[in-house]
XYZ file of C-alpha atoms in Angstrom:
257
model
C -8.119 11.546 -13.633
C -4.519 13.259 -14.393
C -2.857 15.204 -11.888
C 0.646 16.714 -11.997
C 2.509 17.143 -9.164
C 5.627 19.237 -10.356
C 6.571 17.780 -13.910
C 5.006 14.132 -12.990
C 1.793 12.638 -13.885
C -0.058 10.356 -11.574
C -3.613 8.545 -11.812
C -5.697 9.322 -9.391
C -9.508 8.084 -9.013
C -11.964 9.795 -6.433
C -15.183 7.821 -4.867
C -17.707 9.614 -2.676
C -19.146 12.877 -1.850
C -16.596 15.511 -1.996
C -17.750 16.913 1.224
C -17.448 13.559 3.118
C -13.507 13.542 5.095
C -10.840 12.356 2.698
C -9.360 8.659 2.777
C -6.693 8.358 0.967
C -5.323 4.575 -0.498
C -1.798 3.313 -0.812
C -1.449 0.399 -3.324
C 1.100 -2.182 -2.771
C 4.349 -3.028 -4.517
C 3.440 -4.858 -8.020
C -0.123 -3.861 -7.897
C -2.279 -0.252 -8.497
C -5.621 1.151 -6.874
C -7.277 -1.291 -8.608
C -6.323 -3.608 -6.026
C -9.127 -1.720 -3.638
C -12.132 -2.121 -5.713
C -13.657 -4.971 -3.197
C -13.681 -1.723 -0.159
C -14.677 1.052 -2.691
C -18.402 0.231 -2.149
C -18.332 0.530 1.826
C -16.018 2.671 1.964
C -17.618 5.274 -0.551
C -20.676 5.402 1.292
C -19.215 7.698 4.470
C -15.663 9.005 3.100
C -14.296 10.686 0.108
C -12.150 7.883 -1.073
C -8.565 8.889 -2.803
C -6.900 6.703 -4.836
C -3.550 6.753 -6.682
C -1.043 4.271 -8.613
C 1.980 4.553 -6.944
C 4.887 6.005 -8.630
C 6.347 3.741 -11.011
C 3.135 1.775 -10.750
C -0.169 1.009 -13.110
C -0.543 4.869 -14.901
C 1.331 6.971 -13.079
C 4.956 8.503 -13.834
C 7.244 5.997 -14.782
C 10.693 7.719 -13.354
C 14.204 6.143 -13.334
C 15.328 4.008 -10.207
C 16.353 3.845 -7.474
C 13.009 5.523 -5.579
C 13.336 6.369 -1.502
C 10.695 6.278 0.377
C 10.798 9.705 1.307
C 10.115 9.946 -2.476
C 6.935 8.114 -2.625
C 6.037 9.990 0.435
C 6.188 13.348 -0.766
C 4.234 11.453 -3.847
C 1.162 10.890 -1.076
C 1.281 14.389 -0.045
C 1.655 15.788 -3.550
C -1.583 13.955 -4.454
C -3.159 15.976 -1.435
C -1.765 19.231 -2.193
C -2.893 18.402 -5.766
C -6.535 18.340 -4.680
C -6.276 21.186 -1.628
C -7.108 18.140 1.060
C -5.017 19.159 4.244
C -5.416 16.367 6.327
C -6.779 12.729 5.289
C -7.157 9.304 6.802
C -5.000 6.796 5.617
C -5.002 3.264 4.496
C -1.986 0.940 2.516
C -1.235 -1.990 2.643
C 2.244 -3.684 2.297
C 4.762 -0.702 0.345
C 1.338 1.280 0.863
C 2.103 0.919 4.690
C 5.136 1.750 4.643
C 4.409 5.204 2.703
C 2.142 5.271 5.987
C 4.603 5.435 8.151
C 7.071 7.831 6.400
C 4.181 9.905 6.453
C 3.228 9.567 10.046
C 6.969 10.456 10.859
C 7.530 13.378 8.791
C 3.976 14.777 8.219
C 1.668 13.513 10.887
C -0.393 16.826 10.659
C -1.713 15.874 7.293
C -3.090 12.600 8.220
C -6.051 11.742 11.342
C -6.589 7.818 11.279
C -4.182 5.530 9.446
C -4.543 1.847 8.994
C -1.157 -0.015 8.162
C -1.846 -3.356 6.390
C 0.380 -6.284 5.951
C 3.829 -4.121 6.266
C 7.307 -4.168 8.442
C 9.287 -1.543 9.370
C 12.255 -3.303 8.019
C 12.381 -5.551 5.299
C 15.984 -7.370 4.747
C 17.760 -8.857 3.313
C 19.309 -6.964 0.916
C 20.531 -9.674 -1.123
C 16.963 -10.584 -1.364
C 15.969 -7.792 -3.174
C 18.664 -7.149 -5.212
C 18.001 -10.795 -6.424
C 14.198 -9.469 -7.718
C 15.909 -6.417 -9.220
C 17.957 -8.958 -11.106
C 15.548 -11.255 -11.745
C 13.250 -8.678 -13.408
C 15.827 -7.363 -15.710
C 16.296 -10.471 -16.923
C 12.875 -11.832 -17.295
C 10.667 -9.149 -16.866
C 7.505 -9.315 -14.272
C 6.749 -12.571 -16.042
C 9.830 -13.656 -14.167
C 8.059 -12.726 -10.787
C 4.662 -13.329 -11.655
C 4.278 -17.004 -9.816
C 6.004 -16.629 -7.365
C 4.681 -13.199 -5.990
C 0.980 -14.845 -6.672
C 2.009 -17.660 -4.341
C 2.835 -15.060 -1.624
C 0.197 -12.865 -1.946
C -2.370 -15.654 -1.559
C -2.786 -19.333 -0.026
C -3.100 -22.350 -2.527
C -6.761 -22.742 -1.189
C -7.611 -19.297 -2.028
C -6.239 -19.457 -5.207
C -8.214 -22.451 -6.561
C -11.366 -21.457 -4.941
C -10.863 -17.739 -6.871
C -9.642 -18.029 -10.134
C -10.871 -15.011 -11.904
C -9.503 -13.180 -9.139
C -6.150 -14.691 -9.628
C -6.235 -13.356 -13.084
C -6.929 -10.193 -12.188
C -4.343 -10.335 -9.918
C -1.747 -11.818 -12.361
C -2.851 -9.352 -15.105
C -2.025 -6.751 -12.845
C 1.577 -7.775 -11.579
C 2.350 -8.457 -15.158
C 1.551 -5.028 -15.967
C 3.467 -3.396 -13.875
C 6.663 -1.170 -15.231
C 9.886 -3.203 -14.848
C 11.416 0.146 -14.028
C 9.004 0.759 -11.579
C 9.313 -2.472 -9.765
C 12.767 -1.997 -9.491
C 12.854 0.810 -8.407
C 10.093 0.705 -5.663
C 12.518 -2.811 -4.316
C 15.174 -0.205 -3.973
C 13.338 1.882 -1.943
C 11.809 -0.739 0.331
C 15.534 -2.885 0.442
C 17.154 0.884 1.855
C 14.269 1.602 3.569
C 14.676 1.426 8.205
C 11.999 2.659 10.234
C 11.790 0.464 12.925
C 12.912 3.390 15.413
C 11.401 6.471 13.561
C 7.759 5.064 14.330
C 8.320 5.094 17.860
C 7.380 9.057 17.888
C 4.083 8.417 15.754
C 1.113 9.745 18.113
C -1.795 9.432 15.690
C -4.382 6.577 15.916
C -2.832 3.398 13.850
C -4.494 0.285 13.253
C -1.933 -2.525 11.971
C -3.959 -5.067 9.912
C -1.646 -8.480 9.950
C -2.319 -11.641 8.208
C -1.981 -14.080 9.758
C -0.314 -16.892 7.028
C 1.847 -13.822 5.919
C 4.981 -14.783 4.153
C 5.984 -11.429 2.964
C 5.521 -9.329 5.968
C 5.197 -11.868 8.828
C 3.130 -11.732 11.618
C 6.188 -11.170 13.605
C 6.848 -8.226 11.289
C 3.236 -6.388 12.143
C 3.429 -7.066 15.700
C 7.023 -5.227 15.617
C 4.930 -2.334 14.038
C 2.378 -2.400 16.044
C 4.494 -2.664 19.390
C 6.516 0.327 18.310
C 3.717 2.845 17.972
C 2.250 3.988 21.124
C -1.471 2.942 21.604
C -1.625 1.378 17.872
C -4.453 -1.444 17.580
C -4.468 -4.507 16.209
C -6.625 -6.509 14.141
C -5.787 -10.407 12.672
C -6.936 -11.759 9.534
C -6.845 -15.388 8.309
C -5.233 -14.073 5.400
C -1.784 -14.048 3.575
C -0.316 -10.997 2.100
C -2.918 -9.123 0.125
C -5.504 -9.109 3.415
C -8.018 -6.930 1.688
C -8.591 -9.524 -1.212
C -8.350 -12.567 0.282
C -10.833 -11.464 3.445
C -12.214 -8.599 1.413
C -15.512 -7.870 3.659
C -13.874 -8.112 7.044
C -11.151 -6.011 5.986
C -13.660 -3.227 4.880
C -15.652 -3.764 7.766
C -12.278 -3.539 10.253
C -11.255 -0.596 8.691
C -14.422 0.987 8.572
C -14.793 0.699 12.259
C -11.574 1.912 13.257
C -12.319 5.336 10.964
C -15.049 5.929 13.056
């Protein structure tokens, strides 16, 4: 389904009873809520399960760069407003978890549980983003493709799922160029690392534990910095909920309540 928030059109998909509480899903950079289908099932069964493509991602609004996080922030709590939810659990993983924690900062009365997964705080350097800005207006995502594949997932994993690597390559290749650059932007200028040190809601930080991207270092930084947050370790690489689908499901599931 279509909802505007202002003058912007994002896609939005809804699982579940619409009396059951509200989850709502954060999709990483490159990807859209597509990228959840292996927890929909589960997950569906006890919650109302939101999801959206991120600005600049899959078929939402495609706006000019540079994007702040603040703006894709406001984007989560537009989709609420949108459908009259006040408060929602949360789950995203990687640009998804960061969202998480803008919103945990700056609106932690609209969200109970949240579940950060496979994200940092802090993500330098600059130079290397503003080499995958350049490198996409030059090549386009099929620039990117390979090499984000080979950090999203283990070579194991990758020959022992093939159809799911073409999903998954299908699905970085579709992404905007504009949009990719312009979600770097906001994750190259984005610092949180002292902000979530006043978030008092229940986290879980899901961390992977052959993590390239956000490194296990990176999650336990998170996860240090919010009082009482949980952790939970996945054999897994970047894109946890893929590569260990069930347990992932199952962890977050559990922490939900």
């Amino acid at each position: 389904m279509r909802i505007k928030i202002g003058h912007e059109e994002f896609e939005v998909r809804i699982d579940g009873r619409d009396t059951a509480p509200a989850l709502l899903l954060s999709n990483s950079l490159s990807s859209d809520m597509s990228m959840w289908d292996d927890q929909i099932p589960l997950w569906s069964q006890r919650f109302r399960v939101i999801r959206y493509d991120q600005r600049g991602h899959g078929r939402s609004i495609v706006s000019p760069a540079p994007y702040t996080m603040e703006q894709l922030g406001r984007d989560a709590l537009g989709v609420l407003d949108a459908l009259g939810i006040e408060r929602a659990h949360f789950c995203g993983l990687s640009m998804g978890g960061m969202v998480g924690m803008w919103l945990l900062t700056h609106a932690p009365d609209r969200i109970e549980r949240a579940v950060l997964a496979n994200t940092a705080a802090y993500m330098g350097p600059v130079d290397l983003w503003n080499g995958r800005i350049a490198a996409a207006q030059g090549g386009g995502m099929e620039a990117l493709v390979d090499a984000t594949i080979a950090r999203w997932f283990p070579e194991p994993f990758r020959l022992a799922a093939p159809e799911t690597m073409q999903r998954m390559r299908a699905m970085i290749l579709n992404t905007p160029v504009v949009g990719y650059q312009g979600s770097c932007m906001a994750i190259r200028d984005m610092d949180q690392r002292e902000s979530i040190k006043a978030i008092r809601n229940p986290v879980l930080v899901i961390i992977g534990s052959k993590d390239p991207a956000t490194t296990p270092a990176d999650g336990e930084a998170v996860r240090a910095a919010i009082p009482g947050a949980r952790k939970c370790l996945l054999d897994a690489a970047h894109i946890s909920n893929i590569e260990q689908a069930a347990q992932f499901g199952a962890e977050v599931d559990a922490f939900l309540g």
